[in-house]
Tab-separated table of C-alpha atoms and ligand atoms in Angstrom:
chain	number	residue	atom	x	y	z
A	262	UNK	CA	126.077	70.185	99.025
A	263	UNK	CA	122.624	70.582	100.596
A	264	UNK	CA	121.085	74.015	100.297
A	265	UNK	CA	118.039	75.388	102.111
A	266	UNK	CA	116.312	78.652	101.375
A	267	UNK	CA	114.709	80.656	104.192
A	268	UNK	CA	112.292	83.297	102.879
A	269	UNK	CA	110.560	86.076	104.738
A	270	UNK	CA	109.691	89.736	104.895
A	271	UNK	CA	112.195	90.334	107.727
A	272	UNK	CA	110.599	93.710	108.492
A	273	UNK	CA	112.794	93.713	110.578
A	274	UNK	CA	114.781	90.546	111.373
A	275	UNK	CA	114.315	89.443	115.004
A	276	UNK	CA	116.202	87.107	117.328
A	277	UNK	CA	113.550	84.497	116.475
A	278	UNK	CA	114.575	84.603	112.803
A	279	UNK	CA	118.269	84.430	113.774
A	280	UNK	CA	117.507	81.355	115.919
A	281	UNK	CA	115.850	79.633	112.927
A	282	UNK	CA	118.805	80.482	110.629
A	283	UNK	CA	121.240	78.949	113.124
A	284	UNK	CA	119.179	75.777	113.400
A	285	UNK	CA	118.945	75.538	109.607
A	286	UNK	CA	122.713	76.056	109.300
A	287	UNK	CA	123.228	72.962	111.478
A	288	UNK	CA	121.111	70.874	109.137
A	289	UNK	CA	122.216	72.215	105.751
A	290	UNK	CA	125.586	73.004	104.144
A	291	UNK	CA	124.303	76.298	102.821
A	292	UNK	CA	121.392	78.471	103.953
A	293	UNK	CA	120.193	81.212	101.636
A	294	UNK	CA	118.184	83.757	103.606
A	295	UNK	CA	116.045	85.566	101.080
A	296	UNK	CA	114.153	88.772	101.682
A	297	UNK	CA	110.839	89.263	99.892
A	298	UNK	CA	110.732	92.220	97.512
A	299	UNK	CA	106.954	92.025	97.368
A	300	UNK	CA	105.100	91.451	100.543
A	301	UNK	CA	101.377	91.740	101.094
A	302	UNK	CA	102.177	93.476	104.355
A	303	UNK	CA	103.265	97.054	103.601
A	304	UNK	CA	106.815	97.056	104.946
A	305	UNK	CA	108.134	99.755	107.272
A	306	UNK	CA	111.700	99.191	106.058
A	307	UNK	CA	112.698	99.333	102.399
A	308	UNK	CA	114.052	96.217	100.729
A	309	UNK	CA	117.615	97.565	100.919
A	310	UNK	CA	117.227	98.340	104.620
A	311	UNK	CA	115.775	94.890	105.358
A	312	UNK	CA	118.556	93.130	103.412
A	313	UNK	CA	121.267	95.260	105.077
A	314	UNK	CA	119.950	94.437	108.563
A	315	UNK	CA	119.745	90.697	107.795
A	316	UNK	CA	123.320	90.798	106.456
A	317	UNK	CA	124.647	92.612	109.494
A	318	UNK	CA	122.720	90.405	111.932
A	319	UNK	CA	124.074	87.245	110.303
A	320	UNK	CA	127.610	88.433	109.552
A	321	UNK	CA	130.033	85.699	110.524
A	322	UNK	CA	127.471	82.883	110.365
A	323	UNK	CA	129.173	80.197	108.293
A	324	UNK	CA	127.361	78.792	105.287
A	325	UNK	CA	124.783	81.597	105.337
A	326	UNK	CA	124.094	83.873	102.371
A	327	UNK	CA	121.632	86.747	102.137
A	328	UNK	CA	119.710	87.745	99.006
A	329	UNK	CA	116.361	89.153	97.937
A	330	UNK	CA	113.686	87.491	95.831
A	331	UNK	CA	110.892	88.683	93.617
A	332	UNK	CA	108.109	86.613	92.101
A	333	UNK	CA	107.622	82.932	92.725
A	334	UNK	CA	109.615	81.668	95.685
A	335	UNK	CA	109.990	78.175	94.208
A	336	UNK	CA	111.675	79.671	91.124
A	337	UNK	CA	114.172	81.414	93.349
A	338	UNK	CA	114.656	78.165	95.296
A	339	UNK	CA	115.387	76.348	92.034
A	340	UNK	CA	117.884	79.002	90.972
A	341	UNK	CA	119.740	78.518	94.252
A	342	UNK	CA	119.479	74.718	93.832
A	343	UNK	CA	117.737	74.488	97.192
A	344	UNK	CA	116.556	71.068	98.366
A	345	UNK	CA	114.400	72.624	101.047
A	346	UNK	CA	112.402	75.666	102.027
A	347	UNK	CA	112.729	76.559	105.706
A	348	UNK	CA	109.931	78.205	107.678
A	349	UNK	CA	109.655	78.896	111.382
A	350	UNK	CA	106.705	77.676	113.428
A	351	UNK	CA	106.036	79.563	116.624
A	352	UNK	CA	102.583	78.384	117.596
A	353	UNK	CA	99.616	76.440	116.324
A	354	UNK	CA	98.279	79.726	114.960
A	355	UNK	CA	101.122	79.769	112.392
A	356	UNK	CA	100.275	76.278	111.245
A	357	UNK	CA	97.226	76.688	109.036
A	358	UNK	CA	98.729	79.411	106.862
A	359	UNK	CA	102.112	77.677	106.640
A	360	UNK	CA	100.486	74.321	105.810
A	361	UNK	CA	98.553	75.887	102.930
A	362	UNK	CA	101.647	77.597	101.488
A	363	UNK	CA	103.785	74.470	101.908
A	364	UNK	CA	101.294	72.304	100.033
A	365	UNK	CA	100.929	74.886	97.255
A	366	UNK	CA	104.710	75.117	96.935
A	367	UNK	CA	104.884	71.311	96.760
A	368	UNK	CA	102.308	71.424	93.958
A	369	UNK	CA	104.435	74.010	92.116
A	370	UNK	CA	107.786	72.319	92.796
A	371	UNK	CA	107.460	68.735	94.033
A	372	UNK	CA	111.233	68.323	94.331
A	373	UNK	CA	111.534	70.990	97.034
A	374	UNK	CA	110.571	69.962	100.563
A	375	UNK	CA	109.325	72.461	103.159
A	376	UNK	CA	111.002	72.019	106.536
A	377	UNK	CA	109.497	73.609	109.644
A	378	UNK	CA	111.786	74.504	112.502
A	379	UNK	CA	110.763	75.598	115.977
A	380	UNK	CA	112.666	78.402	117.643
A	381	UNK	CA	113.771	78.373	121.246
A	382	UNK	CA	110.621	78.852	123.366
A	383	UNK	CA	111.861	82.263	124.473
A	384	UNK	CA	111.294	83.520	120.933
A	385	UNK	CA	107.882	81.985	120.315
A	386	UNK	CA	105.995	85.177	121.182
A	387	UNK	CA	108.207	87.389	118.973
A	388	UNK	CA	107.042	88.818	115.674
A	389	UNK	CA	108.302	91.601	113.449
A	390	UNK	CA	104.943	93.366	113.687
A	391	UNK	CA	105.058	93.389	117.488
A	392	UNK	CA	108.611	94.746	117.384
A	393	UNK	CA	107.554	97.541	115.006
A	394	UNK	CA	104.659	98.448	117.250
A	395	UNK	CA	106.841	98.519	120.367
A	396	UNK	CA	109.528	100.585	118.626
A	397	UNK	CA	106.948	103.103	117.407
A	398	UNK	CA	105.928	103.558	121.039
A	399	UNK	CA	109.608	103.949	121.996
A	400	UNK	CA	109.807	100.736	124.023
A	401	UNK	CA	113.203	99.105	124.521
A	402	UNK	CA	113.383	96.147	122.125
A	403	UNK	CA	117.098	95.378	122.539
A	404	UNK	CA	116.293	92.018	124.147
A	405	UNK	CA	114.398	90.859	121.069
A	406	UNK	CA	116.362	92.001	118.023
A	407	UNK	CA	120.019	92.173	116.936
A	408	UNK	CA	121.897	95.409	117.810
A	409	UNK	CA	121.825	96.666	114.208
A	410	UNK	CA	118.022	96.480	114.267
A	411	UNK	CA	117.855	98.452	117.529
A	412	UNK	CA	119.970	101.107	115.805
A	413	UNK	CA	117.803	101.207	112.667
A	414	UNK	CA	114.552	101.271	114.649
A	415	UNK	CA	115.887	104.239	116.628
A	416	UNK	CA	116.871	105.961	113.382
A	417	UNK	CA	113.365	105.419	111.997
A	418	UNK	CA	111.220	106.083	115.036
A	419	UNK	CA	113.507	108.182	117.199
B	539	ADP	P1	106.517	86.297	106.159
B	539	ADP	O1	105.964	87.628	105.777
B	539	ADP	O2	106.956	85.492	104.990
B	539	ADP	O3	105.711	85.514	107.141
B	539	ADP	P2	108.346	86.915	108.295
B	539	ADP	O4	109.592	87.713	108.148
B	539	ADP	O5	107.293	87.451	109.178
B	539	ADP	O6	107.884	86.685	106.821
B	539	ADP	O7	108.709	85.455	108.782
B	539	ADP	C1	109.521	84.600	108.048
B	539	ADP	C2	109.506	83.232	108.664
B	539	ADP	O8	110.057	83.279	109.975
B	539	ADP	C3	108.124	82.608	108.838
B	539	ADP	O9	108.235	81.217	108.622
B	539	ADP	C4	107.779	82.898	110.265
B	539	ADP	O10	106.881	81.948	110.784
B	539	ADP	C5	109.134	82.768	110.891
B	539	ADP	N1	109.242	83.535	112.135
B	539	ADP	C6	108.859	84.801	112.381
B	539	ADP	N2	109.114	85.158	113.662
B	539	ADP	C7	109.660	84.069	114.241
B	539	ADP	C8	110.093	83.783	115.560
B	539	ADP	N3	109.995	84.657	116.556
B	539	ADP	N4	110.587	82.549	115.794
B	539	ADP	C9	110.647	81.653	114.799
B	539	ADP	N5	110.235	81.840	113.549
B	539	ADP	C10	109.743	83.033	113.276
């Protein structure tokens, strides 16, 4: 049983995140999507809202579980017996930050490998922050996020 853990803020989950989860689910028996309780970015959605949207967006995806994590990610990975940490790479600009985190996580937990997956190119320009900005300005984001997120963005921003 090979488990991967996919952490993020998911503020909110986008079709790019969903694409990465699906790719990870092809590679691993079990994918634990875990939503960060503490994020340096001040989230627009509460933890419960972010978790609920991830759950709804991924309902029916086999081998996928959704949880939240607090504190050290590698500790949470160990608790879930994860062999790998999954992160998405959209562009070279993601690389430097991700490389630093991956090497620090390796230092903290050498037995857990970080695996980078690339989304379909149509999602490479998508980010949660861009979606939030568009939604605040009442743009239609239904092409970029799951239907439950469209609904929640409308509820939040009108
Ligand atoms: P974090 O705050 O941890 O960066 P995010 O929710 O923004 O959390 O992203 C979680 C992971 O998903 C990161 O590895 C990020 O690079 C990746 N990701 C974000 N948007 C996309 C996208 N459009 N396509 C693929 N991966 C993405």
